Amino acid sequence: MNKPKMATEKGVPSNSKIAMLLCQLEKMNEEVLVRDVETARLVTAKILHLIQTQERSGKEVMSKGSSGMEVILSSLENSRDVQTTLNIMSILSELLTVGRGRRVGVFVSKGGTGVLFQILISASKELPPSEELMFQLHSLLAKVGPKDRKFGVKARLSGALNVTVDVVKQNLQNSKVLLPCLQVLRIYSNNSVNAISLGKTGMVEIIFKIVGPYSKKNTSLFKVALDALGALLKSKTNARRAVDSGHVPVLLALYLDWHRNDTRHRCMLIRKGLLVCLRNITNIKLGRRAFLEADGIRILYHSSTECLPVRTLDPLINTSSLIMRKCFPKNRLPVPTIKSAFHFQLPQVPPGGPVDQLYNQLSGVDDVVDESDDDEEAEGETDTENDEDKDQCSLNDDIETDLNKLHPNRNIGRPFEELKDYQKFFSELSEDFQGYSFDFSKSASTTSPSTYLFSSSSARFSRPAEVPTAQTPSPKQIPDSQNVCTSVKEHQTLSSPFLACSQTPLDLDTIHLSKNKEKQEGINIPAPDRRTAPTSISTSLSQGHMIEQELSHPLEGVSLEDKGNQNAEAGSEKVKHEGSPVNNLRHFQPPLLLGGFPIRRTGGGGSNVGSDCGSEGTEDEAGDAPLLEVPDTAQLLPLHDPDLYVEMVKGTQSVPQYAEVAYPDYFGHIAPMLKEPLLERIYGVQRSKIFQDIERLIHPNDILDKVVYDIDHPSSMIEENGESLKFNSQFESGNLRKAIQVRKYEYDLVLNADINSNHYHQWFYFEVSGMRTGTGYRFNIINCEKSNSQFNYGMQPLMYSVQEAIGGKPQWVRTGTDICYYKNHFARSSVATGGQKGKSYYTLTFTVTFIHKDDVCYFAYHYPYTYSTLKMHLSKLEDMRTPQIYLRQDVLCETLSGNTCPLLTITAMPESKSTDHICQFRNRPFIFLSARVHPGETNASWVMKGTLEFLMGTSPLAVNLREAYIFKIVPMLNPDGVVNGNHRCSLSGEDLNRQWQNPDPELHPTIYHTKSLLQYLAYIQRAPLVFCDYHGHSRKKNVFMYGCSVKETVWQSDISATSSDLQEDLGYRTLPKILSQIAPAFSLASSSFVVERSKESTARVVVWREIGVKRSYTMESTLCGCDQGKYKGLQISTRELEEMGAQFCVAMLRLKRLTSLRNHQNLLDLESDIIGTQSKNVSSCTTTYVLEEDEPSFLEAIDYSAESNDEDAEPESDVCGDGQENFDQLSDSETIHRK
């Protein structure tokens, strides 16, 4: 080696003793070390003494620029004297003991590992080998190994692996040497090739000889031996060898022995080591079978139960739980098929498509569960020299790297002859308004351009339907009447007993909407936004100044609470009910069900036989019928009308042909005034739920297994004994397939798959009745599919109580305790997992304690928003229109089941018929908005509702916004999916947001025609300024955007790009930046502008790439809540969602102002700074933009899985010590709830 020039640390004299001794040692070459042994021993002994007694001596040797380590390693390599070698080994041990790993890293970088292996090989050739030298070498290797990523490969190639094995075999009774050798074996075994090789040498059997029953002696040796054994058993080959040798019962017996005798819990790490061995063995099917045969679940269950009171034993409980869940026999999902319970015949089935595969399976094939619970393990394992690098796969491998695809290239792809038919949807571009009177009076509104689309008078759409109530009498109690009356009830009525009213389903065909003046005056509902309209919409200077001020303070001008207050003031003459958001009640007298139509008594839930003996009563008979008290919500819900909703339901087509109306949809929802915080996680909640699940196997006689609801067998009934809840989901957007009572107050619930699909289980919406008060009911939705959920991080399901609604609080509220989401024991078929075996479903569990006896409650994944609700809202928007508003409602197309897809055009009317005003009207830029392509993302519709209400409002901001743009809006892209309770797909069984590249006009009509509208605009050179598709997000908080950027995509990949390739207008960031400034729920930090390959067929990417819209976005709204800003720590409600829709409009107005400025370079510079800052942060982040179902990887790290075929699910620490490995953490983590 080159002679080093000793460098010294600041404050250490250059003539320090350690420096002089190292220089003296350096001058001793190999010959001198061999010839002058005594001098070498003396020098090395002095160096060791200085390092042991003077801290600064060690610092000097390891200081930056010092060659002390090279001198020591060179001397070690050249030494042939055992004592000199031992001295140098002691020096290295002292140096590497401190420094928090940095010194070890320096040692490895200097080639120290190879030198140690070389000394080990040489020492093994001495007969007999020096016991002390072997001890020192292996102790030092145990310190170095975890920091050297190539440690295992170096050991195998150098032959050190076999030397350590021989030392172990020769020193089974010598615990001093055995201990460090086992530590090194554990590190060797982290390489799978080494583990297999060690298994072949019989090392597994040897370690089982070392480990024994409970003893107070040699506990350190036992612990290290178990660590080594656990590492060896990670290899499937070694695990099979252990099972074949009958070691599973031995491990269980040892664990039980240590558990019973370690009463003071001083040997927890040994007990943990035994569990780790069992955990690794049960990673293979053979091991799980042996575990069950040895009654392992019962042993671990009882021992874990005994550990529960001692919190320090949580690592044992968690690991035991993991093993039990993994070995729990996979159960069949209790359904006849995983395909949807409903089927819709498509006009065509594309060969090889998902539906074709779904319905062309071989007869007799069970699609619910596979023959085996996982793949058979391979007989051997692949030998790889660089096994440590196998997990170093490229991150962000879904990011688009083709620069040709990254640069938008407007390609309409269709001739104008095909597109010219879409001119009819853009009549505003040719309208001359010659027949229109610009005298903005009330009479003018009758001749303004508008279309009302959703009349249900056609006999084709009419059919009976039912409105559920809180109680349903027997058929004999149904009154003979079909009159519906409304009246105002005084404050005293609210305190009347709920059960005094007899309530029956309402047949929608028998309801006659009376709109005479008397009833309207009796209800006295204030019309929304009926303030006196200005005579001209030309903006004065003072008004312009006011608008500028409002833009500067958008939150003050867009508060949704103000609207409610104004409406309340408008109806101040009504009697107010203290503590209730609703000020009066309406009385409905329920009519008979006519025509012999079989009904379901939804008030009682369940599947009951309907009446077919009804007869039409007389008007006089109606007077004796009891009244149904219902809240009059019109004051606070200007866009809701129960009677109108009934009419809209009649025109809605559903595959199951629903004949019922859910109470929440009929009477509406008023956002609670109180904030609903994220639910704090209770310590140990998931663990307790999992143990209750395990008890099903241990105590099967305690399980009722009683089916109480099943849409696959609608004729099934439950006895009216009051011991079971009653369920129902047979209404629009409902989703519940089956309910099974497993214990007295516990129910397993199965969701229905999307129609023409066999998966996508997430959205739920169902009714429950027949409950008792003061008792916690546990509900388990057992066939969820996503690997994680915001239910683990503070999100709660929603509940709507009929009794609460009648009492004056018609609102969805967050509910439930003991909420968690975890992998369960129900097997997923490989048919639904793309061929992967061994996968499981996930359980969402929550507990609800009802406060009203015999109530009717509804539960939902998120705030429901049905297709009929949309139609009702659009009809009410027509009523909101003032003469200054240009509103046109068109039918874009019909869906597969015959529902209409509405298209809205909203802008401001021209000021006059003059050429200039007409020209200004036609030349306004287009804004294109869409929503609800995924039916389960109901929050998107609530955001869209906020946008539409703002656009139709009379505020100066709304007026200015309409004068600035023409809005084209498709508020619901997937009506069929919404109606039928799907979560993600349309009736074609496909995700419509993956069909934008090549939509089929028959199978994807809404996407095909929406894209055609955009293609038409691109052809006539009027591409939208902004395109935004509203979505919901299930695994992230806040509201954020996905956009498209060449530059930011390149930054996230390894693309070689020139500066010219990165040239792009930074305007795509302007709108998200504005939203981050004015919308409290919006998070720019959560937004991404990276283009992924897997998203090339989504609306955002296709509109950006093919239509050439640089501001093409997906706006994602959380289903959970916010972790920043004004709403931090709160669950999101419809109030915040609608506010977000309104704030989007304000942002569009500010965007207009910014883009119209001649010099906005400062804005772009600021955006460039933001991008630069973000690129630095993101580039160092290890998360990927590869998203599942439009969703980023879940960033809140959590481990609650128990995959049977995933050996690396719970990685162990490389550090040999007593630290607790992170694989013990369950999803509740038993620590602090993470936001």
PDB file of C-alpha atoms in Angstrom, residues 90-187:
ATOM      1  CA  SER A  90      -9.047  -4.930  19.059  1.00  0.00           C
ATOM      2  CA  ILE A  91      -8.033  -1.551  17.641  1.00  0.00           C
ATOM      3  CA  LEU A  92     -10.607  -1.910  14.856  1.00  0.00           C
ATOM      4  CA  SER A  93     -13.263  -3.044  17.319  1.00  0.00           C
ATOM      5  CA  GLU A  94     -12.683   0.042  19.481  1.00  0.00           C
ATOM      6  CA  LEU A  95     -12.760   2.343  16.453  1.00  0.00           C
ATOM      7  CA  LEU A  96     -15.918   0.856  14.954  1.00  0.00           C
ATOM      8  CA  THR A  97     -17.887   0.662  18.188  1.00  0.00           C
ATOM      9  CA  VAL A  98     -18.568   4.409  18.134  1.00  0.00           C
ATOM     10  CA  GLY A  99     -19.494   6.762  15.314  1.00  0.00           C
ATOM     11  CA  ARG A 100     -23.113   5.789  14.591  1.00  0.00           C
ATOM     12  CA  GLY A 101     -22.141   3.677  11.618  1.00  0.00           C
ATOM     13  CA  ARG A 102     -20.111   6.315   9.817  1.00  0.00           C
ATOM     14  CA  ARG A 103     -16.832   4.719  10.825  1.00  0.00           C
ATOM     15  CA  VAL A 104     -18.063   1.307   9.706  1.00  0.00           C
ATOM     16  CA  GLY A 105     -18.929   2.826   6.358  1.00  0.00           C
ATOM     17  CA  VAL A 106     -15.398   4.188   6.039  1.00  0.00           C
ATOM     18  CA  PHE A 107     -14.015   0.785   6.975  1.00  0.00           C
ATOM     19  CA  VAL A 108     -16.102  -0.925   4.275  1.00  0.00           C
ATOM     20  CA  SER A 109     -15.152   1.653   1.663  1.00  0.00           C
ATOM     21  CA  LYS A 110     -11.470   1.014   2.379  1.00  0.00           C
ATOM     22  CA  GLY A 111     -11.879  -2.695   1.611  1.00  0.00           C
ATOM     23  CA  GLY A 112     -11.954  -3.772   5.232  1.00  0.00           C
ATOM     24  CA  THR A 113     -14.534  -6.545   4.721  1.00  0.00           C
ATOM     25  CA  GLY A 114     -12.324  -8.334   2.223  1.00  0.00           C
ATOM     26  CA  VAL A 115      -9.319  -8.103   4.557  1.00  0.00           C
ATOM     27  CA  LEU A 116     -11.312  -9.661   7.398  1.00  0.00           C
ATOM     28  CA  PHE A 117     -12.471 -12.518   5.190  1.00  0.00           C
ATOM     29  CA  GLN A 118      -8.884 -13.041   4.081  1.00  0.00           C
ATOM     30  CA  ILE A 119      -7.698 -13.241   7.705  1.00  0.00           C
ATOM     31  CA  LEU A 120     -10.584 -15.619   8.502  1.00  0.00           C
ATOM     32  CA  ILE A 121      -9.583 -17.984   5.695  1.00  0.00           C
ATOM     33  CA  SER A 122      -5.946 -17.905   6.788  1.00  0.00           C
ATOM     34  CA  ALA A 123      -6.817 -18.462  10.432  1.00  0.00           C
ATOM     35  CA  SER A 124      -8.969 -21.487   9.587  1.00  0.00           C
ATOM     36  CA  LYS A 125      -5.959 -23.239   8.081  1.00  0.00           C
ATOM     37  CA  GLU A 126      -4.113 -23.178  11.393  1.00  0.00           C
ATOM     38  CA  LEU A 127      -4.537 -26.356  13.370  1.00  0.00           C
ATOM     39  CA  PRO A 128      -6.068 -25.900  15.747  1.00  0.00           C
ATOM     40  CA  PRO A 129      -7.470 -22.452  14.865  1.00  0.00           C
ATOM     41  CA  SER A 130      -7.091 -19.780  17.495  1.00  0.00           C
ATOM     42  CA  GLU A 131     -10.283 -19.571  19.519  1.00  0.00           C
ATOM     43  CA  GLU A 132      -9.672 -15.973  20.483  1.00  0.00           C
ATOM     44  CA  LEU A 133      -8.929 -14.965  16.903  1.00  0.00           C
ATOM     45  CA  MET A 134     -12.114 -16.604  15.641  1.00  0.00           C
ATOM     46  CA  PHE A 135     -14.056 -14.828  18.341  1.00  0.00           C
ATOM     47  CA  GLN A 136     -12.570 -11.433  17.459  1.00  0.00           C
ATOM     48  CA  LEU A 137     -12.977 -11.931  13.711  1.00  0.00           C
ATOM     49  CA  HIS A 138     -16.631 -12.908  13.911  1.00  0.00           C
ATOM     50  CA  SER A 139     -17.384 -10.169  16.425  1.00  0.00           C
ATOM     51  CA  LEU A 140     -15.904  -7.642  14.041  1.00  0.00           C
ATOM     52  CA  LEU A 141     -17.715  -9.161  11.040  1.00  0.00           C
ATOM     53  CA  ALA A 142     -20.996  -8.913  12.973  1.00  0.00           C
ATOM     54  CA  LYS A 143     -20.455  -5.152  13.273  1.00  0.00           C
ATOM     55  CA  VAL A 144     -19.397  -4.660   9.669  1.00  0.00           C
ATOM     56  CA  GLY A 145     -21.864  -6.945   7.895  1.00  0.00           C
ATOM     57  CA  PRO A 146     -25.050  -4.842   8.159  1.00  0.00           C
ATOM     58  CA  LYS A 147     -23.301  -1.883   6.531  1.00  0.00           C
ATOM     59  CA  ASP A 148     -21.870  -3.817   3.574  1.00  0.00           C
ATOM     60  CA  ARG A 149     -24.506  -4.510   0.934  1.00  0.00           C
ATOM     61  CA  LYS A 150     -22.269  -7.049  -0.773  1.00  0.00           C
ATOM     62  CA  PHE A 151     -21.393  -8.820   2.456  1.00  0.00           C
ATOM     63  CA  GLY A 152     -23.155 -12.083   1.632  1.00  0.00           C
ATOM     64  CA  VAL A 153     -21.742 -12.305  -1.874  1.00  0.00           C
ATOM     65  CA  LYS A 154     -18.205 -11.564  -0.649  1.00  0.00           C
ATOM     66  CA  ALA A 155     -18.499 -14.243   2.038  1.00  0.00           C
ATOM     67  CA  ARG A 156     -19.650 -16.879  -0.427  1.00  0.00           C
ATOM     68  CA  LEU A 157     -17.069 -16.082  -3.087  1.00  0.00           C
ATOM     69  CA  SER A 158     -14.182 -15.911  -0.621  1.00  0.00           C
ATOM     70  CA  GLY A 159     -15.083 -19.182   1.088  1.00  0.00           C
ATOM     71  CA  ALA A 160     -15.687 -17.517   4.441  1.00  0.00           C
ATOM     72  CA  LEU A 161     -19.228 -18.907   4.516  1.00  0.00           C
ATOM     73  CA  ASN A 162     -18.027 -22.490   4.958  1.00  0.00           C
ATOM     74  CA  VAL A 163     -15.399 -21.433   7.504  1.00  0.00           C
ATOM     75  CA  THR A 164     -18.077 -19.939   9.761  1.00  0.00           C
ATOM     76  CA  VAL A 165     -20.184 -23.098   9.422  1.00  0.00           C
ATOM     77  CA  ASP A 166     -17.220 -25.234  10.482  1.00  0.00           C
ATOM     78  CA  VAL A 167     -16.519 -22.973  13.456  1.00  0.00           C
ATOM     79  CA  VAL A 168     -20.143 -23.295  14.583  1.00  0.00           C
ATOM     80  CA  LYS A 169     -20.082 -27.082  14.328  1.00  0.00           C
ATOM     81  CA  GLN A 170     -16.828 -27.237  16.304  1.00  0.00           C
ATOM     82  CA  ASN A 171     -17.997 -24.927  19.093  1.00  0.00           C
ATOM     83  CA  LEU A 172     -21.570 -25.986  19.859  1.00  0.00           C
ATOM     84  CA  GLN A 173     -20.680 -26.131  23.547  1.00  0.00           C
ATOM     85  CA  ASN A 174     -18.585 -22.954  23.500  1.00  0.00           C
ATOM     86  CA  SER A 175     -21.063 -20.126  23.797  1.00  0.00           C
ATOM     87  CA  LYS A 176     -18.373 -17.454  23.676  1.00  0.00           C
ATOM     88  CA  VAL A 177     -17.346 -18.304  20.093  1.00  0.00           C
ATOM     89  CA  LEU A 178     -20.764 -19.536  19.071  1.00  0.00           C
ATOM     90  CA  LEU A 179     -22.514 -16.248  19.793  1.00  0.00           C
ATOM     91  CA  PRO A 180     -20.693 -14.003  17.247  1.00  0.00           C
ATOM     92  CA  CYS A 181     -20.662 -16.839  14.693  1.00  0.00           C
ATOM     93  CA  LEU A 182     -24.468 -17.052  14.836  1.00  0.00           C
ATOM     94  CA  GLN A 183     -24.682 -13.277  14.479  1.00  0.00           C
ATOM     95  CA  VAL A 184     -22.608 -13.490  11.295  1.00  0.00           C
ATOM     96  CA  LEU A 185     -24.699 -16.419  10.013  1.00  0.00           C
ATOM     97  CA  ARG A 186     -27.787 -14.288  10.360  1.00  0.00           C
ATOM     98  CA  ILE A 187     -26.254 -11.633   8.137  1.00  0.00           C
TER      99      ILE A 187
END
